[in-house]
Tab-separated table of C-alpha atoms in Angstrom:
chain	number	residue	atom	x	y	z
A	1	MET	CA	-54.755	13.369	15.113
A	2	ASN	CA	-50.946	13.484	13.781
A	3	LYS	CA	-50.556	9.961	13.376
A	4	MET	CA	-53.249	10.492	10.940
A	5	LEU	CA	-51.289	13.142	9.541
A	6	ARG	CA	-48.189	12.063	8.820
A	7	PHE	CA	-49.714	8.673	7.561
A	8	LEU	CA	-51.317	10.668	5.184
A	9	LEU	CA	-48.179	12.685	4.211
A	10	PHE	CA	-46.668	9.651	4.057
A	11	ALA	CA	-49.650	7.817	1.839
A	12	PHE	CA	-49.118	10.740	-0.344
A	13	LEU	CA	-45.141	10.924	-1.346
A	14	ILE	CA	-45.206	7.045	-1.951
A	15	SER	CA	-47.942	7.697	-4.312
A	16	TRP	CA	-45.877	10.994	-5.791
A	17	VAL	CA	-42.795	9.166	-5.881
A	18	ASN	CA	-44.154	6.324	-7.965
A	19	ALA	CA	-46.215	8.585	-10.038
A	20	GLN	CA	-42.897	10.096	-11.020
A	21	SER	CA	-40.949	6.897	-11.937
A	22	GLY	CA	-40.081	6.441	-15.643
A	23	ASN	CA	-40.391	9.939	-16.145
A	24	LEU	CA	-36.887	10.516	-16.324
A	25	ARG	CA	-35.321	10.557	-19.983
A	26	TYR	CA	-32.866	13.243	-21.051
A	27	MET	CA	-31.055	13.424	-24.832
A	28	ILE	CA	-27.592	13.676	-24.955
A	29	ASN	CA	-25.933	15.281	-27.801
A	30	PHE	CA	-22.413	15.721	-28.534
A	31	THR	CA	-20.213	18.507	-30.359
A	32	GLY	CA	-16.473	18.822	-31.562
A	33	THR	CA	-14.321	21.957	-30.779
A	34	GLY	CA	-10.310	22.421	-31.456
A	35	ASN	CA	-8.081	19.743	-33.722
A	36	SER	CA	-12.015	18.145	-35.357
A	37	THR	CA	-15.429	19.166	-35.163
A	38	VAL	CA	-16.169	15.419	-35.756
A	39	VAL	CA	-17.292	13.335	-33.234
A	40	ASP	CA	-16.814	10.107	-34.223
A	41	LYS	CA	-18.452	7.807	-31.655
A	42	VAL	CA	-18.510	7.990	-27.344
A	43	ILE	CA	-18.252	5.852	-25.169
A	44	VAL	CA	-20.209	6.603	-22.031
A	45	GLU	CA	-19.684	4.927	-18.511
A	46	ASN	CA	-22.096	5.205	-15.661
A	47	LEU	CA	-19.218	5.791	-12.824
A	48	THR	CA	-21.849	4.949	-10.303
A	49	LYS	CA	-23.816	1.724	-11.808
A	50	GLY	CA	-20.939	0.275	-13.701
A	51	SER	CA	-22.457	0.151	-16.612
A	52	SER	CA	-21.452	1.004	-20.120
A	53	VAL	CA	-22.930	1.887	-23.803
A	54	THR	CA	-21.093	3.278	-27.447
A	55	VAL	CA	-22.588	5.759	-28.969
A	56	ASN	CA	-21.759	6.308	-32.400
A	57	SER	CA	-21.337	9.314	-34.252
A	58	ASN	CA	-25.152	9.768	-35.911
A	59	GLU	CA	-26.706	8.286	-32.781
A	60	THR	CA	-28.664	10.209	-29.929
A	61	LEU	CA	-27.731	8.925	-26.098
A	62	VAL	CA	-30.836	8.338	-23.973
A	63	LEU	CA	-30.844	8.699	-20.281
A	64	THR	CA	-33.520	6.764	-18.954
A	65	ASP	CA	-34.661	5.563	-15.209
A	66	LEU	CA	-36.593	2.311	-16.681
A	67	ILE	CA	-34.060	0.853	-19.348
A	68	ASN	CA	-36.955	-1.889	-20.637
A	69	SER	CA	-39.907	0.473	-21.290
A	70	ILE	CA	-38.655	1.913	-24.236
A	71	ASN	CA	-42.285	2.480	-25.802
A	72	GLN	CA	-43.268	1.388	-29.677
A	73	LEU	CA	-43.951	5.015	-30.204
A	74	GLN	CA	-40.048	5.692	-29.523
A	75	GLU	CA	-39.627	2.489	-31.521
A	76	LYS	CA	-41.828	3.799	-34.508
A	77	ASP	CA	-42.301	7.228	-34.681
A	78	ASN	CA	-38.373	9.812	-34.655
A	79	PHE	CA	-38.424	13.010	-32.476
A	80	VAL	CA	-36.369	16.197	-31.519
A	81	LEU	CA	-37.137	18.284	-28.655
A	82	LEU	CA	-35.827	21.417	-29.361
A	83	LYS	CA	-35.313	24.546	-26.496
A	84	LEU	CA	-36.204	27.194	-28.626
A	85	ASP	CA	-35.578	30.177	-25.633
A	86	ASN	CA	-35.602	30.627	-21.567
A	87	ALA	CA	-39.324	31.662	-22.158
A	88	GLY	CA	-40.328	27.908	-22.248
A	89	ARG	CA	-40.674	27.427	-26.067
A	90	TYR	CA	-39.839	24.235	-27.534
A	91	GLN	CA	-39.966	22.567	-31.147
A	92	LEU	CA	-40.776	18.691	-31.267
A	93	ASN	CA	-40.238	17.146	-34.452
A	94	LEU	CA	-41.878	14.036	-34.904
A	95	ASN	CA	-41.304	11.798	-37.453
A	96	SER	CA	-44.567	9.145	-38.263
A	97	ASP	CA	-44.370	6.193	-40.653
A	98	VAL	CA	-48.113	6.320	-40.577
A	99	ILE	CA	-51.290	8.724	-40.312
A	100	ASP	CA	-52.349	8.488	-36.379
A	101	ALA	CA	-54.371	10.063	-34.142
A	102	THR	CA	-52.561	11.031	-31.445
A	103	ASN	CA	-52.671	13.705	-28.116
A	104	PHE	CA	-50.762	15.334	-26.783
A	105	SER	CA	-50.788	16.567	-22.867
A	106	ILE	CA	-48.459	19.307	-20.478
A	107	VAL	CA	-48.846	17.629	-16.573
A	108	SER	CA	-47.770	18.995	-13.869
A	109	VAL	CA	-45.153	16.755	-11.543
A	110	ASP	CA	-48.136	16.238	-8.812
A	111	GLY	CA	-50.142	14.673	-11.804
A	112	ARG	CA	-52.641	17.340	-12.845
A	113	THR	CA	-53.376	17.797	-16.772
A	114	LEU	CA	-52.657	21.107	-17.368
A	115	PHE	CA	-53.239	21.141	-21.054
A	116	SER	CA	-54.493	18.359	-23.553
A	117	ARG	CA	-54.736	18.853	-27.085
A	118	SER	CA	-55.159	15.747	-30.022
A	119	PHE	CA	-53.865	15.986	-33.629
A	120	LEU	CA	-53.898	13.700	-37.176
A	121	LEU	CA	-50.347	13.023	-37.325
A	122	GLN	CA	-49.570	12.513	-40.976
A	123	GLU	CA	-47.285	10.332	-42.216
A	124	GLY	CA	-43.941	12.469	-42.705
A	125	LEU	CA	-42.115	15.089	-40.292
A	126	ASN	CA	-44.695	16.952	-38.283
A	127	THR	CA	-43.242	19.700	-36.388
A	128	PHE	CA	-44.819	21.062	-33.023
A	129	GLU	CA	-44.525	24.641	-31.519
A	130	ILE	CA	-44.742	23.631	-27.429
A	131	GLN	CA	-45.276	26.942	-25.117
A	132	LEU	CA	-45.008	25.810	-21.779
A	133	SER	CA	-45.382	27.948	-18.068
A	134	SER	CA	-42.759	28.097	-15.440
A	135	GLY	CA	-41.651	25.070	-13.705
A	136	VAL	CA	-40.822	21.891	-14.138
A	137	GLN	CA	-43.830	19.822	-16.542
A	138	ILE	CA	-44.249	17.032	-18.297
A	139	LEU	CA	-45.224	16.374	-21.988
A	140	LYS	CA	-47.091	13.006	-22.743
A	141	ILE	CA	-47.775	12.033	-26.352
A	142	GLN	CA	-50.264	8.881	-26.671
A	143	ASN	CA	-51.702	6.733	-29.464
A	144	GLU	CA	-52.774	3.552	-30.708
A	145	ARG	CA	-49.202	2.246	-30.880
A	146	GLY	CA	-47.503	3.224	-27.621
A	147	PHE	CA	-47.164	6.125	-24.798
A	148	TYR	CA	-44.008	8.280	-23.953
A	149	SER	CA	-43.328	10.880	-21.585
A	150	HIS	CA	-40.536	13.645	-20.879
A	151	LYS	CA	-39.908	15.801	-18.450
A	152	ILE	CA	-39.005	19.491	-19.914
A	153	ILE	CA	-38.624	22.532	-17.979
A	154	GLY	CA	-41.109	25.379	-18.950
A	155	GLY	CA	-39.862	29.235	-18.624
A	156	SER	CA	-39.758	32.167	-15.986
A	157	CYS	CA	-43.314	33.399	-16.544
A	158	ALA	CA	-45.858	32.002	-14.019
A	159	ASN	CA	-48.608	33.170	-15.713
A	160	GLN	CA	-47.698	31.738	-19.445
A	161	ASN	CA	-50.631	30.059	-21.163
A	162	ILE	CA	-49.418	26.503	-22.062
A	163	ARG	CA	-50.374	25.876	-25.763
A	164	ILE	CA	-49.571	22.594	-28.626
A	165	ASP	CA	-49.640	23.927	-31.910
A	166	LEU	CA	-48.970	22.221	-35.368
A	167	ASN	CA	-46.785	24.295	-37.213
A	168	GLN	CA	-45.941	21.990	-40.261
A	169	VAL	CA	-46.097	18.395	-41.913
A	170	GLN	CA	-43.591	17.558	-44.534
A	171	VAL	CA	-45.374	14.484	-45.946
A	172	LYS	CA	-43.209	11.382	-46.217
A	173	SER	CA	-42.509	10.974	-50.028
A	174	SER	CA	-40.709	14.614	-49.294
A	175	VAL	CA	-38.656	14.127	-46.779
A	176	GLN	CA	-35.916	12.028	-45.245
A	177	LYS	CA	-35.819	11.128	-41.734
A	178	THR	CA	-34.659	12.952	-39.971
A	179	ARG	CA	-33.571	9.524	-36.851
A	180	ASN	CA	-34.137	5.635	-37.223
A	181	SER	CA	-34.638	3.097	-34.515
A	182	SER	CA	-30.982	2.631	-34.467
A	183	SER	CA	-29.941	6.519	-34.206
A	184	PHE	CA	-31.354	6.186	-30.029
A	185	VAL	CA	-28.945	4.781	-27.793
A	186	ASN	CA	-30.434	4.244	-24.314
A	187	MET	CA	-28.373	3.869	-20.602
A	188	LEU	CA	-30.184	3.387	-17.361
A	189	PHE	CA	-29.381	6.413	-15.250
A	190	ASN	CA	-30.579	8.260	-11.976
A	191	GLU	CA	-30.465	11.393	-11.082
A	192	GLY	CA	-26.757	12.022	-9.304
A	193	ASP	CA	-25.262	9.400	-11.603
A	194	LEU	CA	-21.764	10.369	-12.596
A	195	LEU	CA	-21.129	9.951	-15.746
A	196	LEU	CA	-17.661	9.578	-18.059
A	197	PHE	CA	-17.767	10.511	-21.683
A	198	LYS	CA	-15.138	9.486	-23.667
A	199	GLY	CA	-15.351	11.547	-26.812
A	200	TYR	CA	-13.049	9.993	-29.896
A	201	SER	CA	-12.091	11.942	-33.486
A	202	GLY	CA	-9.748	10.292	-35.245
A	203	ASN	CA	-6.697	9.858	-33.564
A	204	ASP	CA	-7.968	12.239	-30.689
A	205	ILE	CA	-9.677	11.038	-27.400
A	206	THR	CA	-11.220	13.767	-25.316
A	207	TYR	CA	-12.098	12.653	-21.708
A	208	VAL	CA	-15.651	14.379	-20.063
A	209	SER	CA	-16.958	13.584	-16.306
A	210	ASP	CA	-20.529	14.890	-15.998
A	211	ILE	CA	-23.454	14.827	-14.211
A	212	PRO	CA	-26.394	15.317	-16.248
A	213	SER	CA	-29.651	17.255	-14.885
A	214	GLY	CA	-31.382	17.461	-18.254
A	215	ASP	CA	-30.971	17.512	-22.147
A	216	LYS	CA	-28.058	18.822	-23.615
A	217	VAL	CA	-25.086	19.177	-25.917
A	218	LEU	CA	-21.768	18.127	-24.838
A	219	ASN	CA	-18.893	19.022	-26.347
A	220	PHE	CA	-15.176	17.971	-26.489
A	221	SER	CA	-12.284	19.912	-27.107
A	222	PHE	CA	-10.202	17.628	-29.423
A	223	VAL	CA	-6.274	17.997	-28.622
A	224	ASP	CA	-3.521	16.172	-30.439
A	225	CYS	CA	-1.473	14.272	-27.719
A	226	HIS	CA	1.541	11.552	-29.320
A	227	ASP	CA	4.463	10.208	-28.396
A	228	TYR	CA	6.939	9.210	-30.996
A	229	ASP	CA	6.044	5.445	-31.118
A	230	GLY	CA	2.257	6.708	-32.650
A	231	VAL	CA	0.837	5.917	-29.488
A	232	HIS	CA	-2.455	8.005	-28.813
A	233	TYR	CA	-3.340	9.729	-25.417
A	234	PRO	CA	-6.542	10.544	-23.915
A	235	VAL	CA	-6.884	14.195	-22.538
A	236	VAL	CA	-9.201	15.812	-20.022
A	237	LYS	CA	-9.187	19.501	-18.711
A	238	ILE	CA	-8.934	20.367	-15.378
A	239	GLY	CA	-9.421	23.719	-14.289
A	240	ASN	CA	-7.382	25.655	-16.725
A	241	ALA	CA	-5.127	22.781	-17.791
A	242	VAL	CA	-4.739	19.909	-19.740
A	243	TRP	CA	-3.879	16.511	-19.036
A	244	MET	CA	-3.010	13.337	-20.140
A	245	ALA	CA	-5.771	10.783	-19.044
A	246	ALA	CA	-3.218	7.904	-19.159
A	247	ASN	CA	0.118	6.864	-18.280
A	248	LEU	CA	2.953	7.745	-20.561
A	249	ASN	CA	4.182	4.310	-22.307
A	250	THR	CA	6.660	5.789	-25.125
A	251	THR	CA	10.037	3.742	-25.390
A	252	LYS	CA	11.456	7.194	-27.277
A	253	PHE	CA	12.331	10.318	-26.630
A	254	ARG	CA	10.681	13.476	-28.830
A	255	ASN	CA	14.181	13.589	-31.197
A	256	GLY	CA	13.546	10.134	-31.883
A	257	GLU	CA	16.336	8.510	-30.217
A	258	THR	CA	15.176	5.190	-27.875
A	259	ILE	CA	14.933	5.212	-24.308
A	260	PRO	CA	17.121	2.881	-22.942
A	261	TYR	CA	15.009	-0.196	-21.531
A	262	LEU	CA	16.361	-2.236	-18.409
A	263	THR	CA	15.063	-5.910	-17.898
A	264	SER	CA	16.483	-6.567	-15.052
A	265	THR	CA	16.837	-5.552	-11.187
A	266	ALA	CA	20.693	-5.420	-11.623
A	267	ALA	CA	20.929	-3.175	-14.723
A	268	TRP	CA	18.161	-0.604	-12.657
A	269	SER	CA	20.145	-0.955	-9.550
A	270	THR	CA	23.706	-0.127	-11.110
A	271	ASN	CA	21.619	2.479	-13.922
A	272	SER	CA	22.398	6.348	-13.523
A	273	SER	CA	21.313	7.854	-16.449
A	274	SER	CA	17.951	7.935	-18.825
A	275	ALA	CA	16.426	4.458	-18.997
A	276	CYS	CA	12.519	2.768	-18.197
A	277	ALA	CA	11.286	-0.690	-17.577
A	278	ASN	CA	7.755	-2.150	-16.850
A	279	TYR	CA	7.067	-3.348	-13.762
A	280	GLY	CA	8.992	-6.405	-12.326
A	281	PHE	CA	10.344	-5.880	-15.560
A	282	ASN	CA	7.575	-7.986	-16.892
A	283	ALA	CA	7.485	-8.007	-21.312
A	284	SER	CA	3.444	-8.421	-21.421
A	285	GLN	CA	2.571	-5.847	-18.545
A	286	LEU	CA	-0.703	-4.233	-19.181
A	287	SER	CA	-0.386	-0.692	-21.454
A	288	VAL	CA	-2.847	0.712	-19.091
A	289	TYR	CA	-0.136	1.092	-16.196
A	290	GLY	CA	2.572	2.674	-18.612
A	291	LYS	CA	6.152	2.420	-17.997
A	292	SER	CA	8.484	3.726	-15.320
A	293	TYR	CA	10.806	6.119	-15.816
A	294	ASN	CA	13.680	7.256	-13.451
A	295	TRP	CA	14.275	10.699	-13.078
A	296	TYR	CA	17.331	11.112	-15.611
A	297	SER	CA	14.678	10.467	-18.462
A	298	VAL	CA	12.424	12.881	-17.313
A	299	ALA	CA	15.281	16.060	-17.055
A	300	ASP	CA	16.858	14.601	-20.375
A	301	SER	CA	17.352	17.714	-22.607
A	302	ARG	CA	15.188	15.219	-25.467
A	303	SER	CA	12.157	15.371	-24.141
A	304	ILE	CA	10.471	12.667	-22.817
A	305	ALA	CA	7.046	14.349	-23.083
A	306	PRO	CA	4.737	14.150	-26.651
A	307	VAL	CA	5.491	17.661	-29.262
A	308	GLY	CA	3.459	20.851	-26.979
A	309	TRP	CA	3.277	18.477	-23.781
A	310	ARG	CA	6.023	18.309	-20.936
A	311	VAL	CA	6.133	16.424	-17.707
A	312	PRO	CA	4.286	19.015	-14.930
A	313	THR	CA	6.341	20.470	-12.132
A	314	ASP	CA	5.406	20.144	-8.417
A	315	ASN	CA	3.743	23.370	-8.970
A	316	ASP	CA	1.019	22.224	-11.794
A	317	TRP	CA	0.509	19.423	-9.519
A	318	ALA	CA	-0.251	21.649	-6.596
A	319	ASN	CA	-2.390	23.472	-8.973
A	320	LEU	CA	-4.822	20.107	-9.718
A	321	CYS	CA	-5.270	20.068	-6.307
A	322	ALA	CA	-6.507	23.254	-6.040
A	323	ASP	CA	-8.394	22.538	-8.822
A	324	LEU	CA	-10.199	19.425	-7.034
A	325	GLY	CA	-10.454	20.882	-3.381
A	326	GLY	CA	-7.221	20.631	-1.976
A	327	GLU	CA	-4.141	17.714	-1.578
A	328	ALA	CA	-6.643	15.783	1.296
A	329	VAL	CA	-9.655	14.759	-1.340
A	330	ILE	CA	-8.355	14.566	-4.508
A	331	GLY	CA	-7.386	11.035	-3.628
A	332	ASP	CA	-10.438	9.890	-4.637
A	333	LYS	CA	-11.464	11.728	-7.414
A	334	ILE	CA	-8.544	11.153	-9.656
A	335	LYS	CA	-8.954	6.918	-8.949
A	336	LEU	CA	-10.457	4.780	-11.230
A	337	SER	CA	-13.686	3.362	-9.935
A	338	GLY	CA	-14.158	0.282	-8.760
A	339	ALA	CA	-12.263	-2.885	-8.067
A	340	ASP	CA	-10.932	-3.675	-11.376
A	341	TYR	CA	-7.125	-2.588	-10.727
A	342	TRP	CA	-7.483	-0.423	-6.984
A	343	GLY	CA	-8.504	-3.017	-5.249
A	344	LEU	CA	-11.913	-3.957	-3.627
A	345	GLU	CA	-11.188	-1.531	-0.834
A	346	ASN	CA	-10.819	1.861	-3.268
A	347	THR	CA	-12.566	4.582	-2.293
A	348	GLY	CA	-11.971	6.648	-5.711
A	349	THR	CA	-14.457	7.911	-7.876
A	350	ASN	CA	-13.110	9.589	-11.204
A	351	SER	CA	-14.935	12.232	-11.051
A	352	SER	CA	-12.629	14.280	-12.351
A	353	ALA	CA	-11.820	12.061	-15.454
A	354	PHE	CA	-8.434	12.139	-14.230
A	355	SER	CA	-8.542	7.613	-14.736
A	356	ALA	CA	-5.297	7.221	-12.313
A	357	VAL	CA	-3.959	3.657	-12.243
A	358	PRO	CA	-2.222	1.939	-9.242
A	359	SER	CA	1.268	1.311	-11.042
A	360	GLY	CA	3.701	0.645	-8.810
A	361	TYR	CA	6.832	2.376	-8.764
A	362	ILE	CA	10.550	0.631	-8.574
A	363	ALA	CA	12.887	1.272	-6.013
A	364	SER	CA	16.204	2.567	-6.616
A	365	THR	CA	17.068	-1.322	-5.551
A	366	GLY	CA	15.131	-2.633	-8.493
A	367	ALA	CA	12.290	-4.101	-6.673
A	368	SER	CA	8.928	-3.725	-7.518
A	369	TYR	CA	6.746	-2.636	-5.566
A	370	TYR	CA	2.698	-2.128	-4.521
A	371	GLN	CA	0.825	-2.566	-8.335
A	372	GLY	CA	-2.529	-2.310	-7.538
A	373	LEU	CA	-2.187	-0.503	-3.914
A	374	TYR	CA	0.026	2.973	-4.892
A	375	GLY	CA	0.086	5.052	-8.100
A	376	GLY	CA	2.902	7.344	-8.398
A	377	TRP	CA	4.383	10.288	-10.784
A	378	TRP	CA	7.101	11.724	-11.177
A	379	THR	CA	7.147	15.623	-11.146
A	380	ALA	CA	9.663	17.920	-13.157
A	381	THR	CA	10.867	19.922	-9.926
A	382	ALA	CA	13.856	18.673	-8.045
A	383	GLY	CA	14.290	17.777	-4.145
A	384	THR	CA	15.179	19.314	-1.248
A	385	THR	CA	18.235	16.621	-1.287
A	386	THR	CA	20.767	15.880	-3.043
A	387	GLY	CA	20.094	13.286	-5.638
A	388	LYS	CA	16.330	13.386	-4.833
A	389	SER	CA	13.301	14.674	-6.901
A	390	ILE	CA	9.726	15.253	-6.241
A	391	TYR	CA	6.934	12.982	-6.847
A	392	ARG	CA	3.005	12.381	-6.141
A	393	LEU	CA	1.887	8.827	-4.668
A	394	VAL	CA	-2.110	7.817	-4.145
A	395	SER	CA	-2.722	5.089	-2.355
A	396	SER	CA	-5.760	2.750	-2.856
A	397	THR	CA	-7.730	3.271	0.230
A	398	SER	CA	-6.753	7.220	1.058
A	399	THR	CA	-7.937	10.578	-0.265
A	400	THR	CA	-4.994	11.978	0.127
A	401	LEU	CA	-2.369	12.998	-2.493
A	402	LEU	CA	0.990	12.689	-0.617
A	403	LYS	CA	4.620	15.108	-1.769
A	404	ASN	CA	7.856	13.208	-1.019
A	405	GLU	CA	10.738	12.965	-2.301
A	406	TYR	CA	13.012	9.534	-3.870
A	407	LEU	CA	16.460	9.253	-5.275
A	408	LYS	CA	16.216	10.332	-8.786
A	409	ASN	CA	17.523	6.140	-10.227
A	410	GLY	CA	13.841	5.434	-8.774
A	411	GLY	CA	11.155	4.352	-11.518
A	412	PHE	CA	7.521	5.916	-11.375
A	413	SER	CA	5.068	6.695	-14.343
A	414	ILE	CA	4.618	9.974	-15.887
A	415	ARG	CA	1.588	11.992	-16.568
A	416	CYS	CA	2.251	14.999	-18.863
A	417	ILE	CA	0.495	18.574	-19.055
A	418	LYS	CA	0.203	20.574	-22.185
A	419	ASN	CA	1.862	23.625	-22.745
A	420	THR	CA	0.556	26.880	-22.835
A	421	ILE	CA	1.224	30.392	-24.540
A	422	PRO	CA	4.405	32.520	-23.357
A	423	VAL	CA	3.413	35.063	-20.798
A	424	LEU	CA	5.192	38.157	-22.044
A	425	THR	CA	5.594	41.732	-21.124
A	426	THR	CA	6.569	44.405	-23.345
A	427	ASN	CA	8.805	47.027	-21.962
A	428	SER	CA	8.213	50.920	-22.450
A	429	ALA	CA	10.417	52.434	-25.259
A	430	THR	CA	12.882	54.151	-24.083
A	431	LYS	CA	16.897	56.047	-25.654
A	432	ILE	CA	14.485	57.355	-27.673
A	433	LEU	CA	15.476	58.889	-31.077
A	434	SER	CA	14.572	60.636	-34.184
A	435	THR	CA	15.777	57.505	-35.698
A	436	GLY	CA	15.057	54.740	-33.105
A	437	PHE	CA	14.782	53.284	-29.641
A	438	THR	CA	15.307	50.739	-27.350
A	439	SER	CA	12.884	48.136	-26.011
A	440	GLY	CA	12.591	44.766	-24.476
A	441	GLY	CA	10.156	42.364	-22.423
A	442	VAL	CA	10.324	39.957	-19.456
A	443	VAL	CA	8.861	36.547	-20.596
A	444	SER	CA	7.335	35.882	-16.510
A	445	ASP	CA	6.022	32.304	-17.938
A	446	ASN	CA	7.511	30.223	-21.029
A	447	GLY	CA	4.465	27.979	-21.008
A	448	GLY	CA	6.461	25.258	-20.570
A	449	GLU	CA	9.057	24.893	-23.543
A	450	ASN	CA	12.587	26.926	-23.196
A	451	ILE	CA	12.443	30.075	-25.329
A	452	THR	CA	14.764	30.412	-28.323
A	453	GLU	CA	14.258	33.619	-30.067
A	454	CYS	CA	12.460	36.649	-28.459
A	455	GLY	CA	12.942	40.006	-30.017
A	456	LEU	CA	10.818	42.922	-31.719
A	457	CYS	CA	8.617	43.532	-34.419
A	458	TRP	CA	7.047	46.947	-36.142
A	459	SER	CA	5.742	48.041	-38.790
A	460	VAL	CA	3.205	51.662	-39.760
A	461	THR	CA	0.632	49.620	-39.797
A	462	THR	CA	-1.363	48.482	-36.517
A	463	THR	CA	-0.717	44.854	-35.152
A	464	PRO	CA	2.389	43.941	-36.545
A	465	THR	CA	3.739	40.180	-36.498
A	466	ILE	CA	7.145	38.180	-37.557
A	467	ASN	CA	5.900	39.278	-41.213
A	468	ASP	CA	7.218	42.872	-40.859
A	469	THR	CA	10.416	44.698	-39.993
A	470	LYS	CA	12.253	42.530	-36.951
A	471	LYS	CA	15.014	41.919	-34.676
A	472	GLN	CA	16.375	39.865	-32.488
A	473	GLY	CA	17.588	40.734	-28.829
A	474	ALA	CA	19.742	39.396	-26.611
A	475	ILE	CA	17.993	36.474	-23.713
A	476	ILE	CA	19.871	37.240	-20.181
A	477	GLY	CA	17.608	35.066	-17.962
A	478	SER	CA	13.735	35.916	-18.642
A	479	CYS	CA	14.724	39.527	-20.253
A	480	PHE	CA	15.544	40.821	-23.808
A	481	GLU	CA	16.413	44.051	-24.719
A	482	VAL	CA	16.005	45.327	-28.693
A	483	ASN	CA	18.246	48.300	-29.892
A	484	VAL	CA	15.668	49.213	-32.955
A	485	ASN	CA	17.398	51.931	-35.691
A	486	GLY	CA	17.549	53.245	-38.808
A	487	LEU	CA	13.774	55.102	-38.579
A	488	VAL	CA	12.299	57.353	-40.570
A	489	PRO	CA	11.793	60.603	-38.633
A	490	GLN	CA	8.023	61.793	-38.302
A	491	THR	CA	6.450	58.736	-38.812
A	492	THR	CA	4.327	56.931	-36.353
A	493	TYR	CA	5.439	52.800	-35.688
A	494	TYR	CA	3.495	50.301	-34.124
């Protein structure tokens, strides 16, 4: 008897799985914020499957588990499914080329038909309102020209009556199509696949990684990141920090002065000032690896980082590790996936979208080592040993991001981190007189840049700015103090 029950259960599971195949269909749209609200294109990489597609600005990404079953209904009838609320209400906009009798049904995940109704589609835009009960249900649309199914999630009320109503029709002569057949880009996708989205807006590029579990609108926060050479770098937000998603490749400091470019082992081994080179002093090295820089260029007052960016400290790297689960596991999360760069033994997933490559390093002797096996980056933090500074390193076969020190004339890659707003604490007023007082503040975080001017501004109206009366204070370490005088007695100042 038990064997029979197990067999029946097994047979039911097979039947249920077969019934569900092809039902996965997620629609992903894109928006932009920050520098731009316009998304020119998105390159989508399925890191699990190793495939990619390009989605242009007027297109919607369709994730489906049956890429070859794009049905006739989708090709000839344009549709948009919009979620109206969390109570299981959706709006379906279906743009038809012809007048056609069409059946709409709501089916449970175990195959039971919960609701069915037929409509005569008009040539033009047909707008429907759909009400679901709780849980996951499947919307099925069928006519003589094709069949379409889409998994959607209902509301929180289990007793809600399911219904589908035709709300409005706009005939073709009075409405333009909301989409055409070229508006959809299909991508093979299974539940749990990790996707890397690369959003482009003008020169700005932002990376986002995600494992979609339904229809969604994915936002790119566009940030300017370009060096003096005009090279624009992709960026990715991890935790509260925005990082470059590519290695620095600049030949100039921020002020436009050239970083000395060395072309031989001998020149590198005897140098003790700011310099850069290609791995192996190979002029035709792929730009994806970036250049190798010695630490003198990292510490150079002319600044090697783009405007608004800086070379991260070791503490910044420690925060990155904490955001991604710790030093022992971060390695796989930051390495590019696949064997193209890291080799067949690569265990990287790039789930963080950091997109690390194995650029190798240049030793203090000028010899180049381990491109394809190791990726290393200087920090802005000097080491505890004289003549050495801290770097971070990951290998193709390890999940750990190592921390170590090396001689300052060694060459590693550089990743930059975006500056933040300085943190200032204003001191309470002291030495208060009828016409003046003393105050100041403490800068607990300079945001990654040197503070050049501190002071107080005041006004008889609230929220004064530097456009009101102001006075500069003397900076002593991270503190400053200002003596204010010449005020009008019996007057309130802010």
